[in-house]
Coordinates of N, CA, C and O and ligand atoms in Angstrom, one line a residue:
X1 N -54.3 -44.7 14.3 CA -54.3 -43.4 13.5 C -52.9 -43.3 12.8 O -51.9 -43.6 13.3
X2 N -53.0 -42.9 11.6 CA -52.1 -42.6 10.7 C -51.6 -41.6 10.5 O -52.4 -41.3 9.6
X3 N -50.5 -40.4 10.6 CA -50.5 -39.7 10.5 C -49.9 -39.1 8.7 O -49.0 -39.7 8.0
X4 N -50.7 -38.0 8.3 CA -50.7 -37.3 7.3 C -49.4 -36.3 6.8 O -48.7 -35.9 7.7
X5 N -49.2 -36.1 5.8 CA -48.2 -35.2 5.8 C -49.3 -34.0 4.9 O -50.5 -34.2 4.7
X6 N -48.4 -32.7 4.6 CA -49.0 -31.9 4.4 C -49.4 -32.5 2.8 O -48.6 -33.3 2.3
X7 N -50.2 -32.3 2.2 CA -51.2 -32.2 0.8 C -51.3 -34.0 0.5 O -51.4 -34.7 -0.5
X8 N -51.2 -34.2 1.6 CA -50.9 -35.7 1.7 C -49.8 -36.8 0.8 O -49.8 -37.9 0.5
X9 N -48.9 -35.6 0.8 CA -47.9 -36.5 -0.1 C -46.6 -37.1 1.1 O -46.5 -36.7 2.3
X10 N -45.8 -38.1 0.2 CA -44.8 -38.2 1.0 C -44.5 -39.2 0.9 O -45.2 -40.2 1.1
X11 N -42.8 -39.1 0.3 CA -42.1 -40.7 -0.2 C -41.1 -40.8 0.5 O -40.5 -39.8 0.8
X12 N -40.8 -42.3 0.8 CA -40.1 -43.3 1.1 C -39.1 -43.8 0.3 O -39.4 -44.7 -0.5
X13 N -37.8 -43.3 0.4 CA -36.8 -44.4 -0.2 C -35.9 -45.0 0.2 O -35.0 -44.7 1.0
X14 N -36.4 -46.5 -0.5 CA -35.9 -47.8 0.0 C -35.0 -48.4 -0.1 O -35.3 -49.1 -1.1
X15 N -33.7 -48.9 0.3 CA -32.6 -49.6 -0.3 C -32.7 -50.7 0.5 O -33.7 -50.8 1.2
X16 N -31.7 -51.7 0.6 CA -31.2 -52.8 1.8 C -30.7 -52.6 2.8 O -30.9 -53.3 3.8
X17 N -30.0 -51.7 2.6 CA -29.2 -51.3 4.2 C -29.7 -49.9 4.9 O -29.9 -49.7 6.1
X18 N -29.8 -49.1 4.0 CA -30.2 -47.8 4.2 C -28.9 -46.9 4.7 O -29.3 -45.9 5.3
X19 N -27.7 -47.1 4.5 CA -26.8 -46.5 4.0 C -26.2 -46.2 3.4 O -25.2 -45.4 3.7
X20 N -26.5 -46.7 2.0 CA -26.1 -46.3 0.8 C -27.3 -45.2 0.3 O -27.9 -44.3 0.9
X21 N -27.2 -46.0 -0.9 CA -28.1 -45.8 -1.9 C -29.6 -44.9 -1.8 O -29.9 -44.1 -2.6
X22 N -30.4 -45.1 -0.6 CA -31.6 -44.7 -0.2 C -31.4 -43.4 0.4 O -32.0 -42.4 0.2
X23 N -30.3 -43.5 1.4 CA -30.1 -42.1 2.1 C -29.3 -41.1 1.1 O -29.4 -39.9 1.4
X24 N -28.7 -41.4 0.1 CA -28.4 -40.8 -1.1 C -29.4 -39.8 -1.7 O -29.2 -38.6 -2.1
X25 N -31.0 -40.9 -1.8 CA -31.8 -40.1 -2.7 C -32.7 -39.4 -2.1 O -33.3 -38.5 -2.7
X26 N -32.7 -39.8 -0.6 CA -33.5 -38.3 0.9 C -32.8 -37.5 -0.1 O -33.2 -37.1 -1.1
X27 N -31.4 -37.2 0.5 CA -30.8 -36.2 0.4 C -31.4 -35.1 -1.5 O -31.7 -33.9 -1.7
X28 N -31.2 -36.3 -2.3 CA -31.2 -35.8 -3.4 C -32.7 -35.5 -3.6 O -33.0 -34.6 -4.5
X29 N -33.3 -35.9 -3.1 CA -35.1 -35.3 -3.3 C -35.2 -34.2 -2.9 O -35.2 -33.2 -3.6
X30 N -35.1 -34.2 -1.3 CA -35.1 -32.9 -0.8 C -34.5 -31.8 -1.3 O -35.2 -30.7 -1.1
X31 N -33.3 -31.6 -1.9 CA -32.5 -30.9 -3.2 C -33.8 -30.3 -3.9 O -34.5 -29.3 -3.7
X32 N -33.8 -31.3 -4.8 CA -35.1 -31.0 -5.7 C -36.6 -30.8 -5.7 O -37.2 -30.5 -6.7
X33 N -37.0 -31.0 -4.4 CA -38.5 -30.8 -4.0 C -37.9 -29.0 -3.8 O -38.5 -28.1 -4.4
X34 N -36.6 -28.7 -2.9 CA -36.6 -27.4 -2.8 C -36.9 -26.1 -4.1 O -37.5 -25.1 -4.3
X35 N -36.1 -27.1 -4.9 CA -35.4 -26.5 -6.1 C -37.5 -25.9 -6.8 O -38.0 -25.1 -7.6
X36 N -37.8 -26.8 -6.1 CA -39.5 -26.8 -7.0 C -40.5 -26.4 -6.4 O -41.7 -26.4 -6.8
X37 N -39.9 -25.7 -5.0 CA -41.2 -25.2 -4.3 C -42.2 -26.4 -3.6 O -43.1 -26.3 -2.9
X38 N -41.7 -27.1 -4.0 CA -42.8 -28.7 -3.6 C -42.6 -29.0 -2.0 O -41.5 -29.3 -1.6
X39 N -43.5 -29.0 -1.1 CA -43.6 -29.2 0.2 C -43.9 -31.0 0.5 O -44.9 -31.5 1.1
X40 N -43.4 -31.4 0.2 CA -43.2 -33.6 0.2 C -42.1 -33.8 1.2 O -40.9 -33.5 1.1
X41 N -43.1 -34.4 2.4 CA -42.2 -35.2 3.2 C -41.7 -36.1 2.2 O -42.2 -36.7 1.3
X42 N -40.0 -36.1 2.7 CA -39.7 -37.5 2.7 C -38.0 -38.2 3.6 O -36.9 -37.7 4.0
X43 N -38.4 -39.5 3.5 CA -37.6 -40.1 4.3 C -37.1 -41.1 3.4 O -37.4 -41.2 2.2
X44 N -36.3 -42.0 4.3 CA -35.8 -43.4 4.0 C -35.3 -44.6 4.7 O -35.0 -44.6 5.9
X45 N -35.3 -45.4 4.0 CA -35.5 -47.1 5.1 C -34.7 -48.0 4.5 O -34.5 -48.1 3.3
X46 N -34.4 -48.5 5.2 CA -33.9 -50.1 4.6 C -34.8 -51.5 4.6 O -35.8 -51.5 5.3
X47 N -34.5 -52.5 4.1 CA -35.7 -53.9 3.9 C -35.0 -54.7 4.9 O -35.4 -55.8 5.2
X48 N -33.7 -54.0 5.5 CA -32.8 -55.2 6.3 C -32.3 -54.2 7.3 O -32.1 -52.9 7.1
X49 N -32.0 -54.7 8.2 CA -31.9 -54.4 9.5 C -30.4 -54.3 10.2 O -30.2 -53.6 11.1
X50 N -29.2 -55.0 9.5 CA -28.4 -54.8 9.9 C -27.6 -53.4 10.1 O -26.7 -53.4 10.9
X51 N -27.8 -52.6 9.7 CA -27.3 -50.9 9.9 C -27.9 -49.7 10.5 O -27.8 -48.5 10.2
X52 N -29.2 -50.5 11.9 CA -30.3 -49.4 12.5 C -29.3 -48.7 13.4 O -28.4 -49.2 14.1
X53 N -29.8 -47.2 13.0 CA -28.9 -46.3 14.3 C -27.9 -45.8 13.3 O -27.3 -44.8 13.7
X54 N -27.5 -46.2 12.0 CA -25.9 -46.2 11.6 C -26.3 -45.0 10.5 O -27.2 -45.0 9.8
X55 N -25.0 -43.8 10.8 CA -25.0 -43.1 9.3 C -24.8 -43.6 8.1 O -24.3 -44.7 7.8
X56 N -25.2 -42.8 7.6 CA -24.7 -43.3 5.6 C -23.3 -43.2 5.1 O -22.7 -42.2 5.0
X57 N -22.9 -44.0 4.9 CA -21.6 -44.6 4.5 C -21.1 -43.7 4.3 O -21.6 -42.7 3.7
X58 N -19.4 -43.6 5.1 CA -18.9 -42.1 4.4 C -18.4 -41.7 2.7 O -17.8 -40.7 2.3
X59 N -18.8 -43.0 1.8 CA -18.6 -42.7 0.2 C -20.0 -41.8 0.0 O -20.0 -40.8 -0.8
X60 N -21.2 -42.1 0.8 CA -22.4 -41.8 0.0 C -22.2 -40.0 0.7 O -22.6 -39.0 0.1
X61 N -21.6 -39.9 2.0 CA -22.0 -38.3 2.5 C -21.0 -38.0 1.8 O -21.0 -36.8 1.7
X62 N -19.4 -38.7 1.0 CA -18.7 -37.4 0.3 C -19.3 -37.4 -1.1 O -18.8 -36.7 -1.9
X63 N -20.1 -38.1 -1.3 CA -20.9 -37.8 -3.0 C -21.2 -36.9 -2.7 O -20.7 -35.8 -2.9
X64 N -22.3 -37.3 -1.7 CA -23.6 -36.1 -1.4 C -22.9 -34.8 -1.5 O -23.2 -34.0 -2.3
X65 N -21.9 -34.5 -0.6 CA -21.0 -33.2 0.0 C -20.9 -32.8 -1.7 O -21.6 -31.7 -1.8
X66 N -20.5 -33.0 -2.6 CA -19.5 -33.0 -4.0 C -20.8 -32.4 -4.1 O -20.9 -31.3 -3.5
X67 N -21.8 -32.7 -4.6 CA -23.0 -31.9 -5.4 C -23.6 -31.1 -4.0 O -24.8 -31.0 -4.0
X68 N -23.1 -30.4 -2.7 CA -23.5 -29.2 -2.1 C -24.8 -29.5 -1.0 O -25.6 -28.7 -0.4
X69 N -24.8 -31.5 -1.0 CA -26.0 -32.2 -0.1 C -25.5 -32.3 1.2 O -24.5 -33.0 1.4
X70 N -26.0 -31.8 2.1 CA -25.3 -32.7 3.5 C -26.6 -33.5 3.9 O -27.7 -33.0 4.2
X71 N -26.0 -35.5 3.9 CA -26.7 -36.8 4.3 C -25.8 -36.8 6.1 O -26.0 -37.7 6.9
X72 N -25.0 -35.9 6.2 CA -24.4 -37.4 7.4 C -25.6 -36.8 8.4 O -25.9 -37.9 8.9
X73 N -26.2 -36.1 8.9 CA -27.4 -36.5 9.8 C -28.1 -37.2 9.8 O -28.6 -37.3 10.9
X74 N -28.4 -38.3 9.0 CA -29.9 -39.1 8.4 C -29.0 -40.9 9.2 O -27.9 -41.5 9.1
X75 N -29.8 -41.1 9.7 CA -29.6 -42.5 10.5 C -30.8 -43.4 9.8 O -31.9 -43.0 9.5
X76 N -30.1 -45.1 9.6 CA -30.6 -45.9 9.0 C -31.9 -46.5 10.1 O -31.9 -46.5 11.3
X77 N -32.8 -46.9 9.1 CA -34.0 -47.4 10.2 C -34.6 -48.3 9.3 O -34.7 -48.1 8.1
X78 N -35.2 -49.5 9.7 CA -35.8 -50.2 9.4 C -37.3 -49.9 8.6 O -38.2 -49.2 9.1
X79 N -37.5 -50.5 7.3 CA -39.5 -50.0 7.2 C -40.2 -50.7 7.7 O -39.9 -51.8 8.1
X80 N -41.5 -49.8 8.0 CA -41.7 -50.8 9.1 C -43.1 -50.1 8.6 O -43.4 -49.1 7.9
X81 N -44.2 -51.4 9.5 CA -45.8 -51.6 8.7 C -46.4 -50.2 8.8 O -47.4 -50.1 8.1
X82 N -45.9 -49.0 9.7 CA -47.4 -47.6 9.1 C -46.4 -47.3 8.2 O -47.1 -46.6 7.4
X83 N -45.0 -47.4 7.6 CA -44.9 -46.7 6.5 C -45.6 -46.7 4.5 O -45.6 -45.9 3.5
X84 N -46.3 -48.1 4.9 CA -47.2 -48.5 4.4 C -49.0 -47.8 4.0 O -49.9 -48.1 3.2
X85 N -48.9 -46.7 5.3 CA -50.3 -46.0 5.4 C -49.5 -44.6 5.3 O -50.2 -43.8 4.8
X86 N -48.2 -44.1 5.7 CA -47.8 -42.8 6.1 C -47.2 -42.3 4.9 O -47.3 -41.1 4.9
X87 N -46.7 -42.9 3.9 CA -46.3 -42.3 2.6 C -47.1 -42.8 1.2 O -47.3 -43.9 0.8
X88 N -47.4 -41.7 0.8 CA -48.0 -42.0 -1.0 C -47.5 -42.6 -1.9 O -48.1 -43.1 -2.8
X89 N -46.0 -42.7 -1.5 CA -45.0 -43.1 -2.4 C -43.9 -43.7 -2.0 O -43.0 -43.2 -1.3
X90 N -43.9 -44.9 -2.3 CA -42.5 -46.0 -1.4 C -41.7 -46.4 -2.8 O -42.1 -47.1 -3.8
X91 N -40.8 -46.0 -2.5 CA -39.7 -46.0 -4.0 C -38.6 -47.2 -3.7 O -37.8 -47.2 -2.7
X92 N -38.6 -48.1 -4.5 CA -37.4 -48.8 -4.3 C -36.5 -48.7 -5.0 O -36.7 -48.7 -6.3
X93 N -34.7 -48.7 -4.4 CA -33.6 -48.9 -5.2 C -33.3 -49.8 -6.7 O -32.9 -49.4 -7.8
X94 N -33.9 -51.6 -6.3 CA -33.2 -52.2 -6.8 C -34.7 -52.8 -6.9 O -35.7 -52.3 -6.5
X95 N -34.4 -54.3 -7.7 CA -36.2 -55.2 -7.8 C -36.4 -56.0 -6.7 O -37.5 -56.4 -6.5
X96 N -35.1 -56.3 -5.6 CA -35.0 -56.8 -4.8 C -36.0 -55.8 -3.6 O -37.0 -56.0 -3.0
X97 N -35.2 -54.9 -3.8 CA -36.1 -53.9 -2.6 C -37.5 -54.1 -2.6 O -38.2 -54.4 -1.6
X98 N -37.9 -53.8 -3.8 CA -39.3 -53.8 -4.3 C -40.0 -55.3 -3.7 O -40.8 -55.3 -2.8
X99 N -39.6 -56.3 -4.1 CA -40.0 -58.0 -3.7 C -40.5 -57.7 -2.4 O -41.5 -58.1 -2.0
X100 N -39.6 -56.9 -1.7 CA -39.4 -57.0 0.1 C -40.0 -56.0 0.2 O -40.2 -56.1 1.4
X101 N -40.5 -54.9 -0.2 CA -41.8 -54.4 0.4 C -43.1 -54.9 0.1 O -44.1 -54.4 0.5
X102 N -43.1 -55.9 -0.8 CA -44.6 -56.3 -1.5 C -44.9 -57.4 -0.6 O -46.0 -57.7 -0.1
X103 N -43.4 -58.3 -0.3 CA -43.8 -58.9 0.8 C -44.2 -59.1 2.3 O -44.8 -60.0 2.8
X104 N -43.7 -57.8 2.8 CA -44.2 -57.0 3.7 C -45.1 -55.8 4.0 O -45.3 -55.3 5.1
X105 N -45.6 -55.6 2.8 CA -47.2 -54.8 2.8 C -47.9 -55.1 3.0 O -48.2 -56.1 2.3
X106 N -49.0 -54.6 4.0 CA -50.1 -54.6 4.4 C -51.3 -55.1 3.5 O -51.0 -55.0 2.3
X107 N -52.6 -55.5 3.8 CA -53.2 -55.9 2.4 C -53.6 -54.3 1.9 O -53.4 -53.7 0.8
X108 N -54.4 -53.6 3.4 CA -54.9 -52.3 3.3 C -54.0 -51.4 2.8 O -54.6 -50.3 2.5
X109 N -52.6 -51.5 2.7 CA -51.5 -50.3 2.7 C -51.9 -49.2 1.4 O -52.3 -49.6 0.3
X110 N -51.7 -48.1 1.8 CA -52.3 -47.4 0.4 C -51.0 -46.5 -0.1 O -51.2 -45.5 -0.8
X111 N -49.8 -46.8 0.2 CA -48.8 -46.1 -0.1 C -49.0 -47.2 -2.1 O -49.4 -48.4 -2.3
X112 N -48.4 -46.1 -2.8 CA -47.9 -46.9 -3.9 C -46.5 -47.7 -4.0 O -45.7 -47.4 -3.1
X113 N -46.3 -48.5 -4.8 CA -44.6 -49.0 -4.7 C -44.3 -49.1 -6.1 O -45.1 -49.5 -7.0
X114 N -43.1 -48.8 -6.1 CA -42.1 -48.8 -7.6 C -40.7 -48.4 -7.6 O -40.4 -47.8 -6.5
X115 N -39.7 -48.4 -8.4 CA -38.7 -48.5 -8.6 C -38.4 -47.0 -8.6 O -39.4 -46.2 -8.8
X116 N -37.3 -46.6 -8.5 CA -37.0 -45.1 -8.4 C -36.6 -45.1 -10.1 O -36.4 -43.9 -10.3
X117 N -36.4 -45.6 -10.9 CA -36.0 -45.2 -12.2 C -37.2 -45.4 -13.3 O -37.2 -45.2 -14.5
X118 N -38.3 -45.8 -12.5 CA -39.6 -45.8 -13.3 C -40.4 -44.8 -13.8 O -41.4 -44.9 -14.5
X119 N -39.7 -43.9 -13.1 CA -40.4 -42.3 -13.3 C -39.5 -41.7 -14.8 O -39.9 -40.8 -15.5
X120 N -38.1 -42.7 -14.9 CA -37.4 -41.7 -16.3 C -37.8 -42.4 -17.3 O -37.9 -43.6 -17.3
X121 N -38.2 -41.4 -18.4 CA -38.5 -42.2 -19.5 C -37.0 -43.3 -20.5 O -35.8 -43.2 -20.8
X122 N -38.0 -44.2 -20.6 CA -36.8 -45.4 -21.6 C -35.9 -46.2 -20.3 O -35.1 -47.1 -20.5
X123 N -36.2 -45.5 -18.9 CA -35.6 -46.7 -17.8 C -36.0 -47.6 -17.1 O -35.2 -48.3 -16.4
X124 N -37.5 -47.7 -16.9 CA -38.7 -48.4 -16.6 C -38.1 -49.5 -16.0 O -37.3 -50.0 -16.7
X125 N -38.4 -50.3 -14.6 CA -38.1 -51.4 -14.4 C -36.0 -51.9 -14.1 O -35.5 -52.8 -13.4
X126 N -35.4 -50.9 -14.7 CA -33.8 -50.4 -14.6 C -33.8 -50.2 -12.8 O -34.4 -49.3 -12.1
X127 N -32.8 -51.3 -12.4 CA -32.2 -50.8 -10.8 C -31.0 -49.9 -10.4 O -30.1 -49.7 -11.3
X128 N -30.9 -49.6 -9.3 CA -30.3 -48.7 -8.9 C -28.9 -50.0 -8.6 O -29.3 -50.9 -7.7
X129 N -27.6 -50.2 -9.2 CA -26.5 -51.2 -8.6 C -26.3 -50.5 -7.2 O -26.2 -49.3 -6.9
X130 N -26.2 -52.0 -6.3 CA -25.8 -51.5 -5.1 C -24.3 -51.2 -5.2 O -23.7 -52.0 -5.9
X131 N -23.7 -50.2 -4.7 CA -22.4 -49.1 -4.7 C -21.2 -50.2 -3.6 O -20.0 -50.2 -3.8
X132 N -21.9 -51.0 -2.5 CA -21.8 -51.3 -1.2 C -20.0 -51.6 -1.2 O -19.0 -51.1 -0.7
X133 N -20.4 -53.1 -2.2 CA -18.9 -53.3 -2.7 C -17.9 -53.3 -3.4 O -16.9 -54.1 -3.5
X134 N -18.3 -51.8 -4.0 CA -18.1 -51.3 -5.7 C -16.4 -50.1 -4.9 O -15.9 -50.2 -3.8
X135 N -16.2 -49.5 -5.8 CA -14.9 -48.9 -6.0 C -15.5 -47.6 -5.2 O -16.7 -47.6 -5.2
X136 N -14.9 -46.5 -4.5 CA -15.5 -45.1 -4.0 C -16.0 -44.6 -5.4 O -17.1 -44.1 -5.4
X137 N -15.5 -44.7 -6.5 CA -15.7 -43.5 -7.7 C -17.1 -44.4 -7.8 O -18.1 -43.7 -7.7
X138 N -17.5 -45.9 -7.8 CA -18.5 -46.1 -7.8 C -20.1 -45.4 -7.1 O -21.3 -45.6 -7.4
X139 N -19.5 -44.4 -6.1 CA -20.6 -43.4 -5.6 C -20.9 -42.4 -6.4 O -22.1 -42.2 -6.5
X140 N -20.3 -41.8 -6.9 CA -20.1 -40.8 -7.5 C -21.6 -41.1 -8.8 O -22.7 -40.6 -8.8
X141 N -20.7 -42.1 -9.7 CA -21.9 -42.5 -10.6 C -23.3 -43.1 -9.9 O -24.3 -43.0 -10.6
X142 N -23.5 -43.4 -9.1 CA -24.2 -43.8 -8.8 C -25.5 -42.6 -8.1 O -26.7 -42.5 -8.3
X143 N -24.5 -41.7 -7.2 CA -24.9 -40.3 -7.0 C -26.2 -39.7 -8.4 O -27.3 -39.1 -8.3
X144 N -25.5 -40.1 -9.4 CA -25.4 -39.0 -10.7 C -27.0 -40.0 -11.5 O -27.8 -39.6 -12.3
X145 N -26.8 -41.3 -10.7 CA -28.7 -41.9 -11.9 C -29.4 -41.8 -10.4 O -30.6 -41.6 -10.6
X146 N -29.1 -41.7 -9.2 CA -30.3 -41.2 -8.5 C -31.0 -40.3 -8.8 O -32.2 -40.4 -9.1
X147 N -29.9 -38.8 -8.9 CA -30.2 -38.0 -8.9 C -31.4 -37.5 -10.0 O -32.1 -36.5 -9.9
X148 N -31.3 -38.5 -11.2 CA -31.5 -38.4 -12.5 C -33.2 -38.8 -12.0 O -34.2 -38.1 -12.3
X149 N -33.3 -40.0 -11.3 CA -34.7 -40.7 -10.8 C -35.2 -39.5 -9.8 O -36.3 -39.1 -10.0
X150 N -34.7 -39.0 -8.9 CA -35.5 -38.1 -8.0 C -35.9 -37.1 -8.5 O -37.1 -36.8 -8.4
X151 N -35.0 -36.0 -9.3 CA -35.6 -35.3 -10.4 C -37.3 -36.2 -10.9 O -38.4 -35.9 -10.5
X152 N -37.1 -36.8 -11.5 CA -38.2 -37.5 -12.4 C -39.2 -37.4 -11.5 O -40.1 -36.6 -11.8
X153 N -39.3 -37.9 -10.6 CA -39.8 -38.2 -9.6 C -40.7 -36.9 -9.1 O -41.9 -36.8 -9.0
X154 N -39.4 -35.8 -8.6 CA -40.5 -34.6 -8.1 C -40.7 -33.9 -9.3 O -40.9 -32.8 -9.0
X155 N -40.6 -34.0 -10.3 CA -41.9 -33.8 -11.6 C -43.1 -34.6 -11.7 O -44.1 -34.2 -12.3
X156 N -42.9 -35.6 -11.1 CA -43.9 -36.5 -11.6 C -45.3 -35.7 -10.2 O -46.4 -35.2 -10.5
X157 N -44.9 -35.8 -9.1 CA -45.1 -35.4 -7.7 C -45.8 -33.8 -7.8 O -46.9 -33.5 -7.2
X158 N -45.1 -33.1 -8.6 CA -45.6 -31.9 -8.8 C -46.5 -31.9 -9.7 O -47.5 -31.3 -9.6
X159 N -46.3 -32.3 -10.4 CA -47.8 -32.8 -11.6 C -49.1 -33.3 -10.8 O -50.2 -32.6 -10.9
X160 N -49.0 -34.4 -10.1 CA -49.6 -35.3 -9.4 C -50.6 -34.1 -8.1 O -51.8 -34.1 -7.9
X161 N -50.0 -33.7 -7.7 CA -50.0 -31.9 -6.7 C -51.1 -31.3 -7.0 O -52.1 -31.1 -6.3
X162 N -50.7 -30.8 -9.0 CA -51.4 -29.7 -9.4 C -52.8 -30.7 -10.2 O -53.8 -30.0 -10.5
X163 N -52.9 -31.4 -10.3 CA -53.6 -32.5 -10.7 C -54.8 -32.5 -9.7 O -56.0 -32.1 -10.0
X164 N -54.4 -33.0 -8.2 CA -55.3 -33.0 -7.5 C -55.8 -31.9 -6.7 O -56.8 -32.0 -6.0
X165 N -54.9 -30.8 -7.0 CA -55.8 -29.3 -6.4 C -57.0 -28.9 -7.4 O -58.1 -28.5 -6.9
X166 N -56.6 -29.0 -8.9 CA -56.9 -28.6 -9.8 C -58.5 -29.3 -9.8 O -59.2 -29.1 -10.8
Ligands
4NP201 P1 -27.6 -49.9 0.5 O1 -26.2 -50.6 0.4 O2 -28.6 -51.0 0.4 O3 -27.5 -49.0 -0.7 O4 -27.5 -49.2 1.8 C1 -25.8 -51.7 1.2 C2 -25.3 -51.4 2.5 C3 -24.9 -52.5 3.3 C4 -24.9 -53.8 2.8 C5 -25.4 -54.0 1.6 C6 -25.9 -53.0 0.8 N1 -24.5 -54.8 3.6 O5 -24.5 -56.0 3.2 O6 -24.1 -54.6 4.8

């Protein structure tokens, strides 16, 4: 058994470690699913295993903090095969992310997969740079094109919503 979220929506975002970048854009969805009335689970994972149990980097919770997000609750966790049946939507950071859930999806899995900047127009296919071993001000910018993709994102989601009630 699989369990459902409410209107059956609910995305997944993906990085490598799941301390950067991915727990960045929980934070930043849920922002904006608020901001929209939009009721979407969502969570986040990593394709790699080394940081299970671990908070989000303290660059990514003082971005977050700066735009009024608190991430340091969110602990890094592995994806793992029902995320494949439990979310509509599995978003990846980078193309690398993406490879590594394609190659670990289910044949049956009915989550979709794609890139978190495929939702902005004219950025299609464009990755999220990993921050990991970049400068602190590197969070900041980085903060600032998530933010840009999760927006997109719960428009796209809220469209998608009134679409299938409708
Ligand atoms: P993330 O960043 O994938 O955005 O969480 C990274 C975090 C840790 C490592 C690489 C990227 N690492 O190699 O430990």
């Amino acid at each position: 058994m699989h369990g459902g979220f409410e209107h059956n929506f609910g995305v997944l975002f993906v990085c490598l470690g799941n301390i950067c970048r991915s727990p960045m854009a929980e934070g930043a969805f849920r922002a904006a699913a608020v901001a929209r009335n939009l009721a979407c689970h969502v969570e986040s994972a990593g394709t790699a295993s080394f940081h299970l149990g671990c908070s989000p980097d303290p660059r990514a919770i003082t971005a977050a903090r700066a735009h009024g997000i608190d991430i340091a609750q969110q602990t890094a966790r592995q994806i793992e095969r029902d995320d494949f049946f439990r979310f509509s939507h599995i978003i990846a950071m980078d193309r690398a992310n993406l490879e590594a859930l394609r190659a670990r999806a289910p044949r049956d899995g009915t989550a979709r997969l794609a890139m978190l900047l495929d939702a902005v127009e004219g950025r299609r296919g464009e990755p999220i740079a990993d921050p990991y071993y970049g400068a602190p001000a590197a969070f900041e910018a980085t903060w600032n094109v998530i933010n840009t993709g999760v927006n997109a994102w719960a428009d796209r989601i809220v469209h998608e919503m009134t679409m299938r009630a409708g």
